[in-house]
Coordinates of C-alpha atoms and ligand atoms in Angstrom, one line a residue:
M1 CA -18.5 -18.2 37.5
T2 CA -15.5 -16.6 35.9
K3 CA -12.7 -18.9 35.1
H4 CA -9.0 -17.9 35.4
I5 CA -6.0 -18.6 33.2
F6 CA -2.6 -17.8 34.6
V7 CA 0.2 -17.5 32.1
T8 CA 3.8 -17.8 33.4
G9 CA 7.1 -18.0 31.6
G10 CA 10.3 -19.9 32.2
V11 CA 13.9 -20.5 31.1
V12 CA 14.4 -17.0 29.5
S13 CA 12.6 -13.7 29.1
S14 CA 11.3 -12.4 25.8
L15 CA 9.6 -15.7 24.9
G16 CA 6.5 -13.9 23.7
K17 CA 4.3 -14.5 26.7
G18 CA 2.3 -11.4 25.8
L19 CA 1.7 -12.5 22.3
T20 CA 0.8 -16.0 23.4
S21 CA -1.6 -14.7 26.1
A22 CA -3.2 -12.4 23.5
S23 CA -3.5 -15.3 21.1
I24 CA -5.2 -17.4 23.7
G25 CA -7.6 -14.5 24.4
M26 CA -8.4 -14.2 20.8
L27 CA -9.1 -17.9 20.3
L28 CA -11.4 -18.0 23.3
E29 CA -13.3 -14.9 21.9
K30 CA -13.6 -16.7 18.6
R31 CA -15.4 -19.4 20.5
G32 CA -17.9 -16.8 21.7
L33 CA -16.5 -16.3 25.2
S34 CA -16.1 -13.0 26.9
V35 CA -12.5 -12.5 28.0
R36 CA -10.6 -10.0 30.1
M37 CA -6.8 -9.6 29.8
Q38 CA -4.3 -8.5 32.5
K39 CA -0.6 -8.2 33.0
L40 CA 1.1 -8.3 36.4
D41 CA 4.7 -6.9 36.3
P42 CA 7.1 -7.9 39.1
Y43 CA 9.3 -4.8 38.7
I44 CA 9.2 -2.1 41.4
N45 CA 8.6 1.0 39.3
V46 CA 5.2 2.4 40.2
D47 CA 4.3 3.3 36.7
P48 CA 5.6 2.0 33.4
G49 CA 5.2 5.5 32.0
T50 CA 8.6 6.6 33.3
M51 CA 10.6 3.6 32.1
S52 CA 13.2 3.8 29.4
P53 CA 12.1 2.5 26.0
Y54 CA 15.6 1.0 25.8
Q55 CA 14.8 -1.5 28.5
H56 CA 11.1 -1.8 28.2
G57 CA 10.1 -0.8 24.7
E58 CA 7.2 1.6 24.1
V59 CA 4.8 2.8 26.8
Y60 CA 1.3 1.8 25.7
V61 CA -1.4 4.2 26.5
L62 CA -5.1 3.3 27.2
D63 CA -8.3 5.3 26.7
D64 CA -8.4 6.0 30.4
G65 CA -4.9 7.5 30.3
S66 CA -3.1 4.7 32.0
E67 CA 0.5 4.3 30.8
T68 CA 1.1 0.6 30.6
D69 CA 3.4 -2.2 29.5
L70 CA 3.5 -2.9 25.8
D71 CA 2.0 -6.3 26.1
L72 CA -1.3 -4.5 26.6
G73 CA -0.9 -3.4 23.0
H74 CA -0.9 -7.1 22.0
Y75 CA -4.0 -7.7 24.0
E76 CA -5.8 -4.8 22.3
R77 CA -4.7 -5.8 18.9
F78 CA -5.8 -9.5 19.3
T79 CA -8.9 -9.2 21.5
N80 CA -11.9 -7.1 22.2
S81 CA -11.2 -7.2 26.0
P82 CA -11.8 -3.6 27.3
L83 CA -8.6 -2.4 28.9
T84 CA -8.3 -0.1 31.9
K85 CA -5.9 0.8 34.6
D86 CA -7.0 -2.5 36.3
C87 CA -5.3 -4.5 33.6
N88 CA -1.7 -3.7 34.5
F89 CA -0.2 -3.8 38.0
T90 CA 3.4 -3.6 39.1
T91 CA 5.0 -4.6 42.4
G92 CA 5.4 -0.9 43.1
Q93 CA 1.7 -0.3 42.7
I94 CA 0.8 -3.3 44.9
Y95 CA 3.2 -2.2 47.7
Q96 CA 2.1 1.5 47.4
S97 CA -1.5 0.5 47.9
V98 CA -0.6 -1.8 50.9
I99 CA 1.5 0.9 52.5
E100 CA -1.2 3.5 52.0
K101 CA -3.7 1.2 53.7
E102 CA -1.2 0.6 56.5
R103 CA -0.8 4.4 57.0
L104 CA -4.6 4.8 57.2
G105 CA -4.7 2.2 59.9
E106 CA -6.7 -0.3 57.9
Y107 CA -4.7 -3.3 59.2
L108 CA -5.5 -2.4 62.8
G109 CA -1.9 -2.6 63.9
Q110 CA -1.2 -6.1 62.6
T111 CA 2.3 -6.9 61.3
V112 CA 2.0 -6.2 57.6
Q113 CA 3.7 -9.0 55.6
V114 CA 4.2 -10.4 52.1
I115 CA 1.8 -13.2 53.0
P116 CA -1.1 -12.4 53.4
H117 CA -1.1 -8.7 52.8
I118 CA 0.8 -8.3 49.6
T119 CA -0.6 -11.6 48.2
N120 CA -4.2 -10.5 49.2
E121 CA -3.6 -7.2 47.3
I122 CA -2.4 -9.1 44.2
K123 CA -5.5 -11.5 44.4
S124 CA -7.8 -8.5 44.6
A125 CA -6.1 -7.0 41.6
I126 CA -6.9 -10.3 39.8
S127 CA -10.5 -10.7 41.0
C128 CA -11.5 -7.2 40.2
L129 CA -11.7 -8.2 36.5
A130 CA -14.0 -11.2 37.2
G131 CA -17.7 -10.7 37.0
D132 CA -21.1 -12.0 35.8
D133 CA -20.4 -10.9 32.2
V134 CA -16.9 -12.3 32.1
D135 CA -16.2 -16.0 31.1
V136 CA -12.4 -16.0 31.4
V137 CA -9.8 -13.7 32.9
I138 CA -6.3 -14.2 31.5
T139 CA -3.6 -13.0 33.8
E140 CA 0.0 -12.9 32.5
I141 CA 2.8 -12.8 35.1
G142 CA 5.8 -10.9 33.8
G143 CA 9.3 -12.1 34.4
T144 CA 10.5 -15.7 34.6
A145 CA 9.8 -18.5 37.1
G146 CA 12.6 -18.4 39.7
D147 CA 13.0 -14.6 39.7
I148 CA 13.1 -13.3 43.3
E149 CA 10.7 -10.5 42.5
S150 CA 8.1 -12.8 40.9
Q151 CA 7.7 -14.9 44.1
P152 CA 4.8 -13.0 45.6
F153 CA 2.9 -13.1 42.3
L154 CA 3.4 -16.8 41.9
E155 CA 2.4 -17.4 45.5
A156 CA -0.8 -15.3 45.0
I157 CA -1.8 -17.2 41.9
R158 CA -1.2 -20.5 43.7
Q159 CA -3.5 -19.3 46.5
Y160 CA -6.1 -18.2 44.0
A161 CA -7.0 -21.7 43.1
L162 CA -7.5 -22.5 46.8
D163 CA -9.9 -19.6 47.0
V164 CA -12.0 -20.2 43.9
G165 CA -11.4 -23.9 43.3
K166 CA -8.8 -25.6 41.2
E167 CA -11.5 -26.5 38.6
N168 CA -11.9 -22.8 37.9
C169 CA -8.2 -22.1 37.3
L170 CA -5.7 -23.1 34.6
Y171 CA -2.0 -22.7 34.8
I172 CA -0.2 -22.3 31.5
H173 CA 3.6 -22.2 31.5
L174 CA 5.5 -21.0 28.4
T175 CA 9.1 -22.3 28.1
L176 CA 11.9 -22.6 25.7
V177 CA 13.1 -25.9 24.1
P178 CA 16.4 -24.9 22.5
Y179 CA 18.0 -26.7 19.7
L180 CA 21.7 -27.4 20.3
K181 CA 23.5 -27.4 17.0
A182 CA 26.5 -29.3 18.3
A183 CA 24.4 -32.1 19.6
A184 CA 21.8 -31.8 16.8
E185 CA 19.1 -32.1 19.4
L186 CA 16.3 -30.3 21.1
K187 CA 17.0 -29.9 24.7
T188 CA 14.2 -30.4 27.3
K189 CA 16.2 -29.9 30.5
P190 CA 15.7 -26.2 30.8
T191 CA 11.9 -26.8 30.6
Q192 CA 12.2 -29.5 33.3
H193 CA 14.1 -27.1 35.6
S194 CA 11.6 -24.3 35.0
V195 CA 8.6 -26.5 35.8
G196 CA 10.5 -27.7 38.8
Q197 CA 10.7 -24.1 40.1
L198 CA 7.0 -23.7 39.8
R199 CA 6.3 -27.1 41.4
Q200 CA 8.5 -26.1 44.3
I201 CA 6.2 -23.3 45.2
G202 CA 3.1 -25.4 44.7
I203 CA 2.1 -24.7 41.1
Q204 CA 1.7 -27.7 38.8
P205 CA 1.2 -26.3 35.3
D206 CA -1.7 -27.8 33.4
I207 CA -0.4 -26.9 30.0
L208 CA 3.1 -26.3 28.7
I209 CA 3.6 -24.2 25.6
C210 CA 7.1 -24.9 24.3
R211 CA 8.7 -22.2 22.1
C212 CA 11.1 -23.9 19.7
E213 CA 13.0 -23.2 16.5
R214 CA 12.3 -26.8 15.3
S215 CA 9.2 -28.9 15.7
L216 CA 9.1 -31.1 18.8
G217 CA 9.1 -34.8 18.0
E218 CA 6.8 -37.3 19.7
D219 CA 9.8 -38.4 21.9
E220 CA 10.5 -35.0 23.1
R221 CA 6.9 -34.3 23.9
R222 CA 6.6 -37.6 25.9
K223 CA 9.8 -36.8 27.8
I224 CA 8.7 -33.3 28.7
A225 CA 5.3 -34.7 29.8
L226 CA 6.8 -37.4 32.0
F227 CA 9.4 -35.1 33.7
C228 CA 7.0 -32.2 34.1
N229 CA 4.0 -34.3 35.2
V230 CA 1.6 -33.3 32.5
P231 CA -0.3 -35.4 30.0
V232 CA 1.4 -35.6 26.7
E233 CA -1.5 -33.8 24.9
A234 CA -0.9 -30.9 27.1
V235 CA 2.6 -30.3 25.7
I236 CA 2.0 -27.8 23.0
E237 CA 4.5 -26.7 20.5
E238 CA 4.8 -23.0 19.5
K239 CA 7.4 -22.8 16.7
D240 CA 9.0 -19.5 15.8
K241 CA 7.1 -17.6 13.1
D242 CA 9.4 -16.2 10.6
F243 CA 6.7 -14.4 8.7
S244 CA 4.2 -12.7 11.0
I245 CA 3.1 -12.7 14.6
Y246 CA -0.5 -12.8 13.4
E247 CA 0.0 -16.4 12.4
V248 CA 0.6 -17.4 16.0
P249 CA -3.1 -18.0 16.9
M250 CA -3.6 -20.3 13.9
S251 CA -0.6 -22.4 14.7
L252 CA -1.9 -22.8 18.3
V253 CA -5.2 -23.9 17.0
D254 CA -3.5 -26.4 14.8
H255 CA -1.8 -27.9 17.9
G256 CA -5.2 -28.1 19.7
L257 CA -4.5 -25.5 22.4
D258 CA -7.9 -23.8 22.5
Q259 CA -9.8 -27.1 22.6
L260 CA -7.6 -28.3 25.4
I261 CA -8.2 -25.1 27.4
V262 CA -11.9 -25.2 27.2
S263 CA -12.1 -28.9 28.0
K264 CA -9.8 -28.5 31.0
L265 CA -11.8 -25.6 32.3
G266 CA -15.1 -27.4 31.7
I267 CA -16.5 -24.7 29.4
S268 CA -18.8 -25.8 26.7
T269 CA -18.5 -23.8 23.5
G270 CA -18.8 -24.5 19.8
E271 CA -15.8 -24.6 17.4
P272 CA -14.0 -21.3 17.0
D273 CA -15.1 -19.1 14.1
L274 CA -11.8 -18.5 12.4
E275 CA -13.0 -17.6 8.9
S276 CA -12.1 -13.9 9.0
W277 CA -8.8 -14.5 10.6
R278 CA -7.9 -17.1 8.0
A279 CA -8.8 -14.7 5.3
F280 CA -6.7 -12.0 7.0
C281 CA -3.7 -14.4 7.2
H282 CA -4.1 -15.1 3.5
R283 CA -4.1 -11.4 2.6
L284 CA -1.0 -11.0 4.8
R285 CA 0.9 -13.7 2.9
N286 CA -0.1 -12.4 -0.5
P287 CA 0.7 -8.7 -1.0
K288 CA 0.7 -7.1 -4.4
H289 CA 3.2 -4.4 -3.8
E290 CA 6.3 -3.9 -1.7
I291 CA 7.0 -0.4 -0.4
S292 CA 9.5 1.1 1.9
I293 CA 8.6 3.4 4.8
A294 CA 11.3 5.2 6.9
V295 CA 10.5 5.6 10.6
V296 CA 12.9 8.2 11.9
G297 CA 13.3 8.1 15.6
K298 CA 15.7 8.2 18.5
Y299 CA 15.4 4.6 19.4
A300 CA 15.8 3.1 15.9
E301 CA 17.9 0.2 17.0
H302 CA 15.4 -1.0 19.5
K303 CA 12.6 -2.9 17.8
D304 CA 10.1 -2.6 20.6
A305 CA 10.5 1.2 21.1
Y306 CA 7.9 2.0 18.4
K307 CA 6.1 -1.3 18.5
S308 CA 2.6 0.0 17.9
I309 CA 3.8 2.2 15.0
Y310 CA 5.4 -0.8 13.3
E311 CA 2.3 -2.9 13.9
S312 CA 0.0 -0.2 12.6
L313 CA 2.1 0.2 9.4
D314 CA 1.7 -3.6 8.9
H315 CA -2.0 -3.4 9.4
A316 CA -2.4 -0.6 6.9
G317 CA -0.1 -2.5 4.5
I318 CA -2.2 -5.6 4.6
E319 CA -5.3 -3.4 3.9
N320 CA -3.5 -1.8 0.9
R321 CA -2.2 -5.2 -0.2
A322 CA 1.4 -3.9 0.3
Q323 CA 4.3 -5.6 2.1
I324 CA 6.0 -2.8 4.0
R325 CA 9.7 -2.8 4.4
I326 CA 10.2 -0.6 7.5
Q327 CA 13.5 1.2 7.6
R328 CA 14.3 2.0 11.1
I329 CA 16.3 5.2 10.7
H330 CA 18.2 6.8 13.6
S331 CA 17.5 10.5 13.6
E332 CA 21.2 11.2 14.5
A333 CA 22.2 9.4 11.3
V334 CA 20.1 12.0 9.4
E335 CA 22.0 14.7 11.1
R336 CA 25.4 13.0 10.4
D337 CA 24.9 11.8 6.9
G338 CA 22.2 14.1 5.5
P339 CA 18.6 13.1 4.5
E340 CA 19.5 12.4 0.9
R341 CA 21.9 9.6 1.9
V342 CA 19.6 7.9 4.4
L343 CA 16.2 8.6 3.1
S344 CA 16.4 8.5 -0.7
G345 CA 14.2 6.0 -2.4
V346 CA 11.7 5.7 0.5
D347 CA 8.0 5.8 -0.3
G348 CA 7.0 7.5 2.9
V349 CA 8.5 9.1 6.0
L350 CA 7.1 8.8 9.5
V351 CA 8.4 10.6 12.6
P352 CA 7.0 9.0 15.8
G353 CA 6.6 10.4 19.3
G354 CA 9.5 11.1 21.7
F355 CA 11.0 13.1 24.5
G356 CA 14.2 15.1 24.8
E357 CA 16.4 17.0 22.5
R358 CA 18.8 14.3 21.2
G359 CA 18.3 13.7 17.5
I360 CA 15.7 16.5 17.1
E361 CA 17.5 18.3 14.3
G362 CA 17.7 15.0 12.3
K363 CA 13.9 14.6 12.6
V364 CA 13.4 18.2 11.5
E365 CA 15.6 17.5 8.5
A366 CA 13.6 14.4 7.7
V367 CA 10.4 16.4 7.7
R368 CA 11.9 18.9 5.3
F369 CA 13.1 16.2 3.0
A370 CA 9.6 14.7 2.8
R371 CA 7.8 18.0 2.5
E372 CA 10.0 19.4 -0.2
R373 CA 10.1 16.2 -2.3
N374 CA 6.4 15.5 -2.0
I375 CA 7.0 12.2 -0.1
P376 CA 4.0 11.2 2.0
Y377 CA 4.7 12.3 5.6
F378 CA 3.0 11.2 8.8
G379 CA 4.0 13.0 12.0
I380 CA 2.9 11.6 15.3
C381 CA 3.1 13.7 18.5
L382 CA 6.8 14.8 18.6
G383 CA 6.7 14.1 14.8
M384 CA 3.9 16.7 14.6
Q385 CA 5.9 19.2 16.7
C386 CA 9.0 18.7 14.5
A387 CA 6.8 19.3 11.4
V388 CA 5.6 22.6 12.9
V389 CA 9.2 23.6 13.8
E390 CA 10.4 22.8 10.3
F391 CA 7.6 24.7 8.6
A392 CA 8.1 27.7 10.8
R393 CA 11.8 27.9 10.0
T394 CA 11.7 27.0 6.3
V395 CA 8.4 28.4 5.0
V396 CA 7.1 31.0 7.5
G397 CA 10.6 32.4 7.8
L398 CA 10.7 32.3 11.6
E399 CA 14.4 31.8 12.1
G400 CA 15.5 29.8 15.1
A401 CA 11.9 28.6 15.7
N402 CA 11.8 25.7 18.2
S403 CA 9.8 23.9 20.8
T404 CA 10.4 25.3 24.3
E405 CA 11.1 21.7 25.3
F406 CA 14.4 21.9 23.5
E407 CA 15.2 25.6 23.8
K408 CA 13.4 27.5 26.5
D409 CA 14.1 31.0 25.2
N410 CA 13.9 30.7 21.5
P411 CA 12.8 33.6 19.2
A412 CA 9.7 31.8 17.9
P413 CA 8.3 29.3 20.4
V414 CA 5.9 27.6 17.9
I415 CA 5.5 24.6 20.3
C416 CA 5.2 25.5 24.0
L417 CA 4.1 24.0 27.3
L418 CA 0.4 23.5 28.0
E419 CA -0.6 26.0 30.7
E420 CA -1.7 23.2 33.1
Q421 CA 1.8 21.7 32.8
E422 CA 3.6 24.7 34.2
G423 CA 5.0 23.9 37.6
V424 CA 4.5 20.1 37.3
V425 CA 7.5 18.3 39.0
H426 CA 6.3 14.7 39.3
K427 CA 7.2 12.8 36.2
G428 CA 4.8 9.9 36.4
A429 CA 1.3 10.2 34.9
T430 CA 1.3 14.0 34.8
M431 CA 1.0 14.6 31.1
R432 CA -2.1 15.2 29.0
L433 CA -3.0 11.5 28.8
G434 CA -5.6 9.3 27.3
A435 CA -8.6 9.6 25.0
Q436 CA -9.7 13.2 24.1
P437 CA -12.3 14.2 21.5
A438 CA -11.4 16.3 18.4
L439 CA -13.2 17.9 15.5
L440 CA -12.0 17.7 11.9
A441 CA -12.1 20.4 9.3
P442 CA -14.0 20.0 6.0
D443 CA -11.9 19.3 2.9
S444 CA -9.0 17.8 4.9
L445 CA -7.1 14.6 4.4
A446 CA -7.9 13.8 8.0
L447 CA -11.7 14.0 7.3
A448 CA -11.3 12.0 4.1
A449 CA -9.5 9.3 6.0
Y450 CA -11.8 9.1 9.0
G451 CA -15.0 9.7 7.1
R452 CA -16.5 11.5 10.1
E453 CA -16.1 14.8 11.8
E454 CA -15.8 13.8 15.4
I455 CA -13.0 11.5 16.6
S456 CA -11.5 10.3 19.8
E457 CA -7.8 9.6 20.1
R458 CA -5.2 8.9 22.8
H459 CA -2.7 11.4 24.0
R460 CA 0.6 11.5 25.9
H461 CA 2.3 14.9 25.8
R462 CA 3.1 18.1 27.7
Y463 CA 3.8 20.5 24.8
E464 CA 1.3 21.9 22.3
F465 CA 1.1 24.1 19.1
N466 CA 1.3 27.7 20.2
N467 CA -1.9 29.4 19.1
A468 CA -0.2 32.8 18.6
F469 CA 1.3 31.3 15.4
R470 CA -1.9 29.9 13.8
Q471 CA -2.5 32.8 11.5
P472 CA 1.0 33.0 9.8
F473 CA 1.0 29.2 9.5
A474 CA -2.3 29.2 7.7
S475 CA -1.4 32.0 5.3
H476 CA 1.8 30.0 4.4
G477 CA -0.1 26.8 3.7
M478 CA 0.0 24.8 6.9
Q479 CA -3.7 24.3 7.9
V480 CA -5.0 23.3 11.2
T481 CA -7.5 20.5 10.3
G482 CA -8.2 19.1 13.7
T483 CA -8.8 20.8 17.1
S484 CA -10.2 20.0 20.5
P485 CA -14.0 20.6 20.4
D486 CA -13.7 24.1 21.9
G487 CA -11.1 25.0 19.2
S488 CA -8.4 25.8 21.7
L489 CA -5.9 23.0 21.1
V490 CA -4.4 22.1 17.8
E491 CA -4.7 18.3 17.1
I492 CA -3.9 18.0 13.4
V493 CA -2.0 20.0 10.8
E494 CA -1.7 19.4 7.1
V495 CA 0.4 21.0 4.3
A496 CA -1.7 22.2 1.4
G497 CA -0.6 21.1 -2.0
H498 CA 1.4 18.2 -0.8
P499 CA 0.3 14.6 -1.8
W500 CA -0.1 13.5 1.8
F501 CA 1.3 15.5 4.7
V502 CA -0.6 14.9 8.0
A503 CA 0.8 15.5 11.5
V504 CA -1.1 14.7 14.6
Q505 CA -0.6 15.6 18.3
F506 CA -2.2 12.3 19.4
H507 CA -1.1 8.7 19.0
P508 CA -3.3 6.9 16.4
E509 CA -1.0 3.8 16.6
F510 CA -2.7 2.8 19.8
K511 CA -6.0 2.3 18.1
S512 CA -5.0 0.3 15.0
R513 CA -6.1 -3.3 14.8
P514 CA -5.0 -6.0 12.3
T515 CA -8.5 -6.3 10.9
A516 CA -9.5 -2.7 11.5
P517 CA -6.4 -0.6 10.6
H518 CA -6.3 3.0 11.7
P519 CA -7.8 5.3 9.0
L520 CA -4.8 7.7 9.1
F521 CA -2.3 4.8 8.6
I522 CA -4.5 3.5 5.7
G523 CA -4.3 7.0 4.2
F524 CA -0.6 7.3 4.7
V525 CA 0.3 3.8 3.4
G526 CA -2.2 4.3 0.5
A527 CA -0.3 7.5 -0.5
A528 CA 3.0 5.7 -0.2
V529 CA 1.7 2.9 -2.5
R530 CA 0.6 5.5 -5.0
R531 CA 4.0 7.2 -5.0
H532 CA 5.6 3.8 -5.4
L533 CA 3.5 2.9 -8.4
G534 CA 4.0 6.3 -10.0
G535 CA 7.8 5.7 -9.6
A536 CA 8.6 8.3 -12.2
E537 CA 7.8 11.1 -9.7
K538 CA 10.6 10.1 -7.5
Ligands
LIG1 N1 7.9 15.5 24.1 C1 6.7 16.0 23.5 C2 5.7 16.5 24.5 O1 5.8 16.2 25.6 C3 6.1 15.0 22.6 C4 5.6 13.8 23.4 C5 5.3 12.6 22.5 O2 5.7 12.5 21.4 N2 4.7 11.6 23.1 O3 4.8 17.2 24.1

């Protein structure tokens, strides 16, 4: 019988529920269990794909083309749980599905209500991940206990234990225990109130994980235990990690969380096998070089907007024994101050994906700077399209070349709309999305990095390299080194004679793992380390 863990959050948002859930998933897998991960988001948007990165950070894309919340990125980076569209539901999707059923007459004229219709729909979203081959499903509830919009989700997880038996369910609540400087004390009251909210709707948390800046003392743990009605050993501290998020699982192990979870759920497993993770954390803490990589984007100030890119750089850095100082550069700053001012001294330049015209010219300038000065360049999706535009204008001599996304009638539309995208009006889930195969050309940096000819990578775009320009590009030194298997779509371009200039139409950052970094990121960071060490070239 599949066991269920429900992770809720309280006091404030941004406590790192996703990271904590992912860490729990990883620790259970290290005990040999088969785990599935899921996020339920109380907001009403039907798909996270159309939400602003300013508010929600990056949109994380799965193999099956689902556009999901960025917490699913944590799940994939920490666990082997296969993720599909069934792993992320929003209130909007739940209601949409209930309303569709109502329109089809499936409720036989009954009054359709939050309880039981919406809650049943939520419960079936949870149970669809359970199965004979699954030991534990971890369901994270977005938002904070007490939010109006979370209510139906909390009600559904409360009912879930009635349906499958309390012994098969575990409620973990993540809260904040703030330190008040003026009082020189950790304060437990917000946690008491937050647990109070949960108990009001009938959920008694089994385990409390307390985020804190300073370690909890025995007194505070006892106080929290007493007021929140949990045994003292179920009050687990999760202190802020100043170094790396990848140290979170080890600190949870040190506080006994994984042992507590399996014993409370009555699962018998051996001790977790943490050897390789420990070795990874050791490498992480002991880099041999320090390099700087500029990530030039439109949302530079928002640290979650390019989350998977930053993580992938870190993974490849650890592999190359390099601590990476990521410089988040605003593309409009490149326009305003010039690339020399903002980019000089960096060991590599990366332009990530994006939509819309703002800051485009700054990205094109950044590409030119990297290309002309032999600085390793990695272009991803829009970053590839900007590389093509720059090369067209500067090297091929196509004045005014652009993507039709930014200038519909330009003299050299080197990037243009995919034919199947003409006439699409709905914004959600209508792009070229998800895993697509591609073939790599011999003698390319891409082939050298992957070490195999056939690859599969995730996509999320509408525009594409315009094949009418392949020939002039090739004769000027920009090679197509990856295409769709039928050769019709350009997936990768490289600049001949440059130390490392690779630009890809897909999103490799969604497939990088801490202990299995993505080959292209390894290649890029490796080239940046070489440039750094050969400092004289700069
Ligand atoms: N805006 C571009 C397109 O739609 C690039 C998309 C992206 O970078 N994800 O093709």
